[in-house]
mmCIF file of C-alpha atoms in Angstrom:
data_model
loop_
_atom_site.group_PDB
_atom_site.id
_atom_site.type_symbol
_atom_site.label_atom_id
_atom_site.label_comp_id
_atom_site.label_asym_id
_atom_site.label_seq_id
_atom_site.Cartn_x
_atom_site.Cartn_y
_atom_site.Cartn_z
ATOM 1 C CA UNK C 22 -9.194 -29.499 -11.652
ATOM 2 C CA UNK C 23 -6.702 -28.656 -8.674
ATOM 3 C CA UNK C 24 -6.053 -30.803 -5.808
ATOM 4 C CA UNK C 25 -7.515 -29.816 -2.278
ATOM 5 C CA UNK C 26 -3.321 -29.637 -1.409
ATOM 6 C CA UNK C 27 -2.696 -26.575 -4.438
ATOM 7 C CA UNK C 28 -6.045 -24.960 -3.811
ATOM 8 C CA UNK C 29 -5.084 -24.225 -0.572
ATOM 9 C CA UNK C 30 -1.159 -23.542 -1.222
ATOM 10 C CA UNK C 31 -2.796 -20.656 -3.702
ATOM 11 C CA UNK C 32 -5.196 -19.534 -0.571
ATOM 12 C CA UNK C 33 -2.360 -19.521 1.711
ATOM 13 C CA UNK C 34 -0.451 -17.311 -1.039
ATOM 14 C CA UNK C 35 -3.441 -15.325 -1.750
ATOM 15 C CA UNK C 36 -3.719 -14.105 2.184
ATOM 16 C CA UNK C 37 0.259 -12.922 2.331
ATOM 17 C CA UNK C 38 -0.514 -10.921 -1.467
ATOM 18 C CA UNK C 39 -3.547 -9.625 0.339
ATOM 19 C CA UNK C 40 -2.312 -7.815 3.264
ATOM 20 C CA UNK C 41 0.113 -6.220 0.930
ATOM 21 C CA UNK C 42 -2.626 -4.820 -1.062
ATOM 22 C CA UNK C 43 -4.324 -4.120 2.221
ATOM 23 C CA UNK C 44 -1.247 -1.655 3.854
ATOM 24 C CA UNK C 45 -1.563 0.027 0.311
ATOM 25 C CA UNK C 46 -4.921 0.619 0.336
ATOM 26 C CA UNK C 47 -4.750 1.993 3.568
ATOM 27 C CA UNK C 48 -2.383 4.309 2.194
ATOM 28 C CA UNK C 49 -4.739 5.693 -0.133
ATOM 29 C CA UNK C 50 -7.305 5.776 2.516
ATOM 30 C CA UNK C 51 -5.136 7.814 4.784
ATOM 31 C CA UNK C 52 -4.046 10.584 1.828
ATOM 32 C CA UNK C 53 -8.085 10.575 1.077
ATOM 33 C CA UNK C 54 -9.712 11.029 4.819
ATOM 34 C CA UNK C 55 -7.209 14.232 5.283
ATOM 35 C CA UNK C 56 -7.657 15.478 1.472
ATOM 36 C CA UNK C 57 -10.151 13.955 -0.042
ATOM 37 C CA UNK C 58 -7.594 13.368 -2.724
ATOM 38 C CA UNK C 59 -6.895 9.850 -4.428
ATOM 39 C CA UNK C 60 -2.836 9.507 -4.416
ATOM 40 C CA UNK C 61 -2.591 7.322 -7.320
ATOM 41 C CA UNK C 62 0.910 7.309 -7.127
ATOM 42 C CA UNK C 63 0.424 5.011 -3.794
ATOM 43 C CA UNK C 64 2.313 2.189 -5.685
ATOM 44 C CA UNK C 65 5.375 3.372 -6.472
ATOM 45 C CA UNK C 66 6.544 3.801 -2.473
ATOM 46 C CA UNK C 67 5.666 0.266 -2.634
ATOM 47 C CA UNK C 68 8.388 -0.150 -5.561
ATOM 48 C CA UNK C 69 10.774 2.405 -4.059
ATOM 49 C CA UNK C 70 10.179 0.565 -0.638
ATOM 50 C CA UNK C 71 11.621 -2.699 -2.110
ATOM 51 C CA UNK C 72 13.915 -0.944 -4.729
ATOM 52 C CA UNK C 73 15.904 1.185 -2.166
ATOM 53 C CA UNK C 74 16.092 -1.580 0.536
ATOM 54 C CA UNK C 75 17.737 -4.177 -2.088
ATOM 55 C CA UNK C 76 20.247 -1.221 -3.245
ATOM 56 C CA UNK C 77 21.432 -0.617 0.311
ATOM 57 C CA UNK C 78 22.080 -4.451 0.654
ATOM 58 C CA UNK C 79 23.492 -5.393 -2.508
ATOM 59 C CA UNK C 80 25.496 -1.992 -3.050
ATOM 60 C CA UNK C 81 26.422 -0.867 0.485
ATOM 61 C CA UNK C 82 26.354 -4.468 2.134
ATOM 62 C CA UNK C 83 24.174 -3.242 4.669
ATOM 63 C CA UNK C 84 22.523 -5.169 7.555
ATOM 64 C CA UNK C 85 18.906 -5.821 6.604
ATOM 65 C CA UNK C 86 17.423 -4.192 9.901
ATOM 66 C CA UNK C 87 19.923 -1.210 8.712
ATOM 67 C CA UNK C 88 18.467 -1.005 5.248
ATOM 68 C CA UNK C 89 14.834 -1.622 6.635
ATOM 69 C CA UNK C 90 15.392 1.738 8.937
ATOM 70 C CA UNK C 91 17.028 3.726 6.165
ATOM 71 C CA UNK C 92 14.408 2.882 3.497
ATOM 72 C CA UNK C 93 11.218 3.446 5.380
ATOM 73 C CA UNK C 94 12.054 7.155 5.850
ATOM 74 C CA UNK C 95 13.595 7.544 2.360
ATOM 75 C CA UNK C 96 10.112 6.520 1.243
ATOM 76 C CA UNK C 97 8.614 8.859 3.779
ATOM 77 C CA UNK C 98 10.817 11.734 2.093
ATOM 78 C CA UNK C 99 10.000 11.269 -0.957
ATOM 79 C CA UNK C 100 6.292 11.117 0.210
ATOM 80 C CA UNK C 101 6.350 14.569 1.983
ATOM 81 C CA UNK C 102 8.456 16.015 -1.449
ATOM 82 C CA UNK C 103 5.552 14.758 -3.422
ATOM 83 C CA UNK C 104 2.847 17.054 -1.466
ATOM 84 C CA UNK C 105 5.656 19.905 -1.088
ATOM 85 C CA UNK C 106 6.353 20.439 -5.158
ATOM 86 C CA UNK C 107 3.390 18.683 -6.394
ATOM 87 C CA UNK C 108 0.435 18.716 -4.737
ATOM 88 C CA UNK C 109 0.480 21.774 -2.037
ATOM 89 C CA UNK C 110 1.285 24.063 -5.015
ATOM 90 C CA UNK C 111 -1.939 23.352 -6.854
ATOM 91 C CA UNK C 112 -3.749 22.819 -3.144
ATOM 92 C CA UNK C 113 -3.466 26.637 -2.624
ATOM 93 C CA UNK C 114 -4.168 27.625 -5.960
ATOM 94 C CA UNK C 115 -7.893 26.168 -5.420
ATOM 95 C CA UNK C 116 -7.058 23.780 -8.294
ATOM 96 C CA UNK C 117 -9.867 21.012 -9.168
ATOM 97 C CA UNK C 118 -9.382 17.685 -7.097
ATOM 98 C CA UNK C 119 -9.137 15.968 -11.027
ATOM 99 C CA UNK C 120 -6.305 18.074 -11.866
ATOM 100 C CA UNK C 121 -3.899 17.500 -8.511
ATOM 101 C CA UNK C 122 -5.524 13.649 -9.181
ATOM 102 C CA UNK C 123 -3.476 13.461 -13.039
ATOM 103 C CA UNK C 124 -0.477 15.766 -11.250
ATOM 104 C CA UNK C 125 0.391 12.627 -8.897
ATOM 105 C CA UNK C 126 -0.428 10.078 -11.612
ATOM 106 C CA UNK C 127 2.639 12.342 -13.498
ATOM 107 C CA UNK C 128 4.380 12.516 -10.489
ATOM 108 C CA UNK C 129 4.645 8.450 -10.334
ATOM 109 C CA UNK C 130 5.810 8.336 -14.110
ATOM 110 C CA UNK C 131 8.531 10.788 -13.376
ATOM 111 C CA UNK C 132 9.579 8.540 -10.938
ATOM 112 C CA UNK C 133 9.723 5.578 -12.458
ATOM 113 C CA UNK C 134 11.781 7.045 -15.244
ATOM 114 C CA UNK C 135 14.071 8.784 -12.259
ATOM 115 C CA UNK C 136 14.369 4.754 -10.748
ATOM 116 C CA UNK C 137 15.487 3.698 -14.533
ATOM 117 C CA UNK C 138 18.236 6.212 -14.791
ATOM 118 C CA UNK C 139 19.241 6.063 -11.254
ATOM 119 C CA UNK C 140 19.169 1.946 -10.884
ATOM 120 C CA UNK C 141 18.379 0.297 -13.690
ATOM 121 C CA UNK C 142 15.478 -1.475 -15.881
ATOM 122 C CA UNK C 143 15.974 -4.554 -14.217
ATOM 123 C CA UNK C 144 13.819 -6.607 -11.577
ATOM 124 C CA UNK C 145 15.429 -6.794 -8.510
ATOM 125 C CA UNK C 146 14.915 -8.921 -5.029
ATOM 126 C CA UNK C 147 16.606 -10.481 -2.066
ATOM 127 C CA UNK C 148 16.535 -12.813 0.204
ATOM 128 C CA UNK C 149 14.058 -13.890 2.747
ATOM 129 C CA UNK C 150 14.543 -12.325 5.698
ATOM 130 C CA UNK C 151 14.814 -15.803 7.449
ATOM 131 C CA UNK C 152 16.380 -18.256 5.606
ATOM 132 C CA UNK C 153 15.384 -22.466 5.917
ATOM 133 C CA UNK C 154 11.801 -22.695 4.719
ATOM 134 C CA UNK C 155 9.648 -23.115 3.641
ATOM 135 C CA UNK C 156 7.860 -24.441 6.758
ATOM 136 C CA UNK C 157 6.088 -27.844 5.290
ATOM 137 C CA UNK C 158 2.785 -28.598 7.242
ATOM 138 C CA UNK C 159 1.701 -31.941 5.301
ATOM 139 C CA UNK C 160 2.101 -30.855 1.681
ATOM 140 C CA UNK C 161 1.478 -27.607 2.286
ATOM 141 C CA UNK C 162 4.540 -25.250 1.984
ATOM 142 C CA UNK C 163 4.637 -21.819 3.869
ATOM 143 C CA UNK C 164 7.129 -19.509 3.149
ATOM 144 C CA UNK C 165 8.747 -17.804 6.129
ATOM 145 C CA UNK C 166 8.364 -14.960 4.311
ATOM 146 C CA UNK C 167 4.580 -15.132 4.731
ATOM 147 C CA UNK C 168 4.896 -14.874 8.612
ATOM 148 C CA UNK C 169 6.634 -11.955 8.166
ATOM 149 C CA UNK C 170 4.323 -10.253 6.043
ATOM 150 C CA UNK C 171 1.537 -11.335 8.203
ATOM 151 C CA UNK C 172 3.316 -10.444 10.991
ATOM 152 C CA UNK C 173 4.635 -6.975 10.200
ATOM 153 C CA UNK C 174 1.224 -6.018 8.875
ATOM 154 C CA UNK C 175 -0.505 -6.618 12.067
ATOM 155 C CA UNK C 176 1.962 -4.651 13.820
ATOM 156 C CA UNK C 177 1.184 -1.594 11.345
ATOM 157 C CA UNK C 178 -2.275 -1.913 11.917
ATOM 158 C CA UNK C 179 -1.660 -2.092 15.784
ATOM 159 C CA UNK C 180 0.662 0.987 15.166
ATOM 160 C CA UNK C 181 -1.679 2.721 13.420
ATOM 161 C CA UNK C 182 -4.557 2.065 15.825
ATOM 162 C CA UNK C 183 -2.452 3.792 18.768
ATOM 163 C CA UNK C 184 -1.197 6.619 16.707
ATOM 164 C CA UNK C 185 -5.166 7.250 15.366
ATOM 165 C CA UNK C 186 -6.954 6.928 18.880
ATOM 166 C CA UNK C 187 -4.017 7.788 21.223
ATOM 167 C CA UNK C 188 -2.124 10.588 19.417
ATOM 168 C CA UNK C 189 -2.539 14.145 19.041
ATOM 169 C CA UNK C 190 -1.589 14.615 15.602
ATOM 170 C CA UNK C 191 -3.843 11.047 15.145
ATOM 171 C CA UNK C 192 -6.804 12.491 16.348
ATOM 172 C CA UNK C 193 -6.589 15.416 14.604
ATOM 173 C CA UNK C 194 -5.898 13.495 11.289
ATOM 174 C CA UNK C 195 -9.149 11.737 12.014
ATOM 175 C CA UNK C 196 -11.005 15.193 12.526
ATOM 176 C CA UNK C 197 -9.563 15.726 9.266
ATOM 177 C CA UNK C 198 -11.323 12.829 8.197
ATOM 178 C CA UNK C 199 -14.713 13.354 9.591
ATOM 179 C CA UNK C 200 -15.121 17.516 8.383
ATOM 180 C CA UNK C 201 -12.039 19.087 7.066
ATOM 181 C CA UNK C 202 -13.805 22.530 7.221
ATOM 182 C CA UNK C 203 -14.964 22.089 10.821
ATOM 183 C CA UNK C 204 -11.396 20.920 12.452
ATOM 184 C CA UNK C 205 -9.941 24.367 10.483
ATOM 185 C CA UNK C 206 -12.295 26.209 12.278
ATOM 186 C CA UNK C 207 -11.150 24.291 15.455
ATOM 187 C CA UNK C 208 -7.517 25.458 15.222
ATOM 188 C CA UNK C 209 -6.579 22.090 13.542
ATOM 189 C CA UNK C 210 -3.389 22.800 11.053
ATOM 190 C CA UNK C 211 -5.493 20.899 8.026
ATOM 191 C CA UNK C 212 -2.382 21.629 5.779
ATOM 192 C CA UNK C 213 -0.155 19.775 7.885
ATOM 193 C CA UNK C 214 -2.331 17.182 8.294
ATOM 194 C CA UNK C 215 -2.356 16.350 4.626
ATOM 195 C CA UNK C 216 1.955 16.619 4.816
ATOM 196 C CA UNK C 217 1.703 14.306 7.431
ATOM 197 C CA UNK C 218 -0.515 11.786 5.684
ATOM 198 C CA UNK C 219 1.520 11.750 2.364
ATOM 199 C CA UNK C 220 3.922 10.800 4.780
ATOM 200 C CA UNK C 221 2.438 7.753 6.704
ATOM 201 C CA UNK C 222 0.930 6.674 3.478
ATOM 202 C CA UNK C 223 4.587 6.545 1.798
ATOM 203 C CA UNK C 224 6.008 4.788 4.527
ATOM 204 C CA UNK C 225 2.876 2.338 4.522
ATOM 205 C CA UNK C 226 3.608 1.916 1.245
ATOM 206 C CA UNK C 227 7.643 1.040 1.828
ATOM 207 C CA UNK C 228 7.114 -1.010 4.315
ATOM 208 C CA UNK C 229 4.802 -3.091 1.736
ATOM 209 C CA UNK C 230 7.181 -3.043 -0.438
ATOM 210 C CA UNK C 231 10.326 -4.374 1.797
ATOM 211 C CA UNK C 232 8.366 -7.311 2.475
ATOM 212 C CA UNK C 233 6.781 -8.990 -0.647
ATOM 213 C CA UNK C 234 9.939 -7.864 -2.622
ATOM 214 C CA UNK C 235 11.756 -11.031 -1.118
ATOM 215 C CA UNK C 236 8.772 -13.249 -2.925
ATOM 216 C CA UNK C 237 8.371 -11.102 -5.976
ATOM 217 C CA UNK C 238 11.125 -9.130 -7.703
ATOM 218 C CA UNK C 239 10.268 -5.405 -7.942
ATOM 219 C CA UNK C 240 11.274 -3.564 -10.792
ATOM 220 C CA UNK C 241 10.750 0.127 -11.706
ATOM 221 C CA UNK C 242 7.025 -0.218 -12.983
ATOM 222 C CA UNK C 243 5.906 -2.474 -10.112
ATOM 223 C CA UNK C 244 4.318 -0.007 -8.493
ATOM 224 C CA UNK C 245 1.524 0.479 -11.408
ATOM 225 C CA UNK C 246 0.084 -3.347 -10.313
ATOM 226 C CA UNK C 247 0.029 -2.872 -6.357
ATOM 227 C CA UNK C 248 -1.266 0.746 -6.746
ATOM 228 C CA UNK C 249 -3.849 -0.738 -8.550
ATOM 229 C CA UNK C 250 -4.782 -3.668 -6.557
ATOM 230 C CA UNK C 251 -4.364 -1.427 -3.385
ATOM 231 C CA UNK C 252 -7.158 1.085 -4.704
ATOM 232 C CA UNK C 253 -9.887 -1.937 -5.791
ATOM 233 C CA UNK C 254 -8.927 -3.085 -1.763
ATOM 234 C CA UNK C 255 -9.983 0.560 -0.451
ATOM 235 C CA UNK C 256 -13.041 0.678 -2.377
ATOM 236 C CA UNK C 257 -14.107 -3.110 -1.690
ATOM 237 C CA UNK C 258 -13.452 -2.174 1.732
ATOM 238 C CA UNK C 259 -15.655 1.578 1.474
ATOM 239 C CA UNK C 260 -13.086 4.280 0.568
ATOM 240 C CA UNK C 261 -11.524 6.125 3.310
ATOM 241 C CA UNK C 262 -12.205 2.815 6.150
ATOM 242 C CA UNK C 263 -8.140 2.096 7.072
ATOM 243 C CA UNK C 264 -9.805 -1.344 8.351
ATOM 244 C CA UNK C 265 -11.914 -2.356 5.419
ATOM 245 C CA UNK C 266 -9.057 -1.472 3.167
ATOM 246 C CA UNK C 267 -7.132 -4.083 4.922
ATOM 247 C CA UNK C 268 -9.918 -6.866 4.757
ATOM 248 C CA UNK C 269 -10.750 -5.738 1.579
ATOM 249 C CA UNK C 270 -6.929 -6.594 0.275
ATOM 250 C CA UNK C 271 -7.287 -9.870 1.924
ATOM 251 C CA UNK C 272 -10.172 -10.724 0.130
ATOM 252 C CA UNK C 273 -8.839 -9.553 -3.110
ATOM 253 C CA UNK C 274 -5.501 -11.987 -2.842
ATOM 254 C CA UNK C 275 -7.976 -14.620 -1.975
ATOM 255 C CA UNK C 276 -9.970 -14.024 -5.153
ATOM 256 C CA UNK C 277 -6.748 -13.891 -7.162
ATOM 257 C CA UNK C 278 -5.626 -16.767 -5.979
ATOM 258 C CA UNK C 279 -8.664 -18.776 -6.544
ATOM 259 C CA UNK C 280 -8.673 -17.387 -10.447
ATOM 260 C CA UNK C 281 -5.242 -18.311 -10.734
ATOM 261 C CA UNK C 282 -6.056 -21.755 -9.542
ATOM 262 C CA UNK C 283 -9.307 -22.189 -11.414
ATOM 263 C CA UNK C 284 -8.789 -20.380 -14.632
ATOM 264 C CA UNK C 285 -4.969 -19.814 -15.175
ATOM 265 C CA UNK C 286 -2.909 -16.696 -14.684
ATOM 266 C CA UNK C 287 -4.654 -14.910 -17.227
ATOM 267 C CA UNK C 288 -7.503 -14.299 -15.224
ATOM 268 C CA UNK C 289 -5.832 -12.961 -12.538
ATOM 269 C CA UNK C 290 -6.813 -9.181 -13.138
ATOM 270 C CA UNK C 291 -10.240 -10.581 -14.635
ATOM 271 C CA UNK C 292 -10.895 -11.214 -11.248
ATOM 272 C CA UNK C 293 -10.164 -8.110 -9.779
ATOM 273 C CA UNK C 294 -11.978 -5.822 -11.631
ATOM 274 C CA UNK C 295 -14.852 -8.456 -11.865
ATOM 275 C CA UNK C 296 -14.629 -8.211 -7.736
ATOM 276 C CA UNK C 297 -14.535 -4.232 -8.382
ATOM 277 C CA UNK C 298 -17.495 -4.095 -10.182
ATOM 278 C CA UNK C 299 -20.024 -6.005 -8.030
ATOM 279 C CA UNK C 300 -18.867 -4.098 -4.968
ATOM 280 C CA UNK C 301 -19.658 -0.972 -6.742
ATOM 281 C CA UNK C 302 -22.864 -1.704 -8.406
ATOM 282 C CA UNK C 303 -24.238 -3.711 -5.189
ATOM 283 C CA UNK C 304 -22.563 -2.584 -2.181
ATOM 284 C CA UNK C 305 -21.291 0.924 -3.905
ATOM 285 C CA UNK C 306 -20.056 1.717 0.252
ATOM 286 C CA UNK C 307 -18.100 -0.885 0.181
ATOM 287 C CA UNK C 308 -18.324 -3.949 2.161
ATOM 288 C CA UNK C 309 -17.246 -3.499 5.229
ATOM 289 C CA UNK C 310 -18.531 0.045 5.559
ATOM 290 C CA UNK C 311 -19.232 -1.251 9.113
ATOM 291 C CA UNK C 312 -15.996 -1.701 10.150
ATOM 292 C CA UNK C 313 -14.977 2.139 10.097
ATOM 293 C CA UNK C 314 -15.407 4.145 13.441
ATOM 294 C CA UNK C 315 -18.098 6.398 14.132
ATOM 295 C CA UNK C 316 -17.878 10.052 14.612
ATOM 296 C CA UNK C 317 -18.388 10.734 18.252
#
């Protein structure tokens, strides 16, 4: 058995893991609200997120603030090409949701392969972005890394609290949300709401991907594993709820964790999908269904 002092190094672990699964999930939650479309190629902006922001350091020797601002919209740009070519296309042509489903589960093949031939094969990662730790509390080792990561993604979900309930193009995306039907018949521009939301989700996803690729190397077919865990996060959390998505991660790094710890490594995605199916055949709303706004 584990000793209280690496039980709760692994929960401490867990949390950071979680709130990148969290961002991602929210990701998909944004696409879906707008669309009602699942975007499972949601993890590969995390891996281009991490991917592109190493290349501009180790290639162009560029400041890491520098990279960070160059990346994000990269991401974003690939994000609003994805909806362009791939999904807009077969949006207008009435296609079923199923079919423009498989077209961005393609979409995030072709990219990996494009990240192979462009880059390489290889993991890559850098450095923390603050170098000295860990910080040691006791025996208990925090990574600086972690503060980031907990601190960028409550600025995100700050950020994306103003933009949904002070914006114009926020509320409307949340219209979007509530009857997609109804805020076309309001005037509401329902196709460039769902440009805009491959967007946010993409950079959401980049950002993700910046930070945990300093404590886990990214290579081209890391997005597959964080796409993954981010969707079992939206639906723990009730699919579509930006804010359950995010506690939903949390828990879901915490569960990992506590496998790892308990059972061994193996059981690491044992765990997930175990934590996927009682949500859906008990709570099948997710939950924290609670913690998404009301329609007013």
């Amino acid at each position: 058995m584990p000793d209280a002092v690496q039980f709760i190094q692994s929960l401490v672990n867990g949390v950071g893991v979680g709130l990148i699964y969290g961002l991602v999930g929210i990701g998909f939650c944004v696409i879906y609200n707008a669309s009602g479309i699942v975007n499972f190629a949601q993890g590969v902006f995390v891996m281009l997120g991490g991917m592109a922001c190493e290349v501009l350091l180790r290639k162009f020797h560029l400041p890491l603030p520098i990279a960070f601002l160059i990346a994000v919209p990269f991401v974003a740009l690939v994000g609003l090409l994805m909806e362009v070519l791939v999904v807009r296309p077969m949006w207008n042509r009435g296609s079923p949701l199923f079919a423009i489903i498989l077209a961005t589960l393609a979409t995030q093949i072709m990219i990996e392969r494009i990240t192979i031939l462009t880059v390489d094969e290889q993991p890559h990662t850098f450095q923390e972005f603050t170098l000295g730790g860990p910080l040691k509390i006791g025996a208990i080792a925090i990574p600086y890394q972690l503060f980031w990561i907990v601190g960028c993604g409550a600025l995100m979900v700050g950020l994306l609290w103003l933009f949904f309930t002070r914006t114009r193009a926020g509320r409307a995306l949340r219209a979007c949300s509530q009857n997609r039907e109804a805020a076309a018949l309001l005037g509401i521009p329902v196709g460039a709401m769902l440009l805009l939301s491959f967007a946010l989700s993409a950079a959401l996803g980049a950002v993700a991907g910046i930070l945990v690729t300093p404590m886990q190397a990214i290579a081209f077919n890391s997005g597959t594993p964080f796409g993954v865990s981010g969707f079992i996060a939206a639906i723990i959390g009730g699919f579509g709820n930006a804010a359950g998505a995010l506690a939903g991660g949390i828990l879901l790094g915490v569960l990992q964790a506590v496998a790892i710890v308990l059972l061994g490594a193996g059981f690491k995605n044992v765990a997930a999908l175990t934590a996927l199916l009682f949500v859906l055949f008990l709570f099948p709303s997710g939950l924290f269904a609670g913690l998404k706004p009301k329609a007013h």
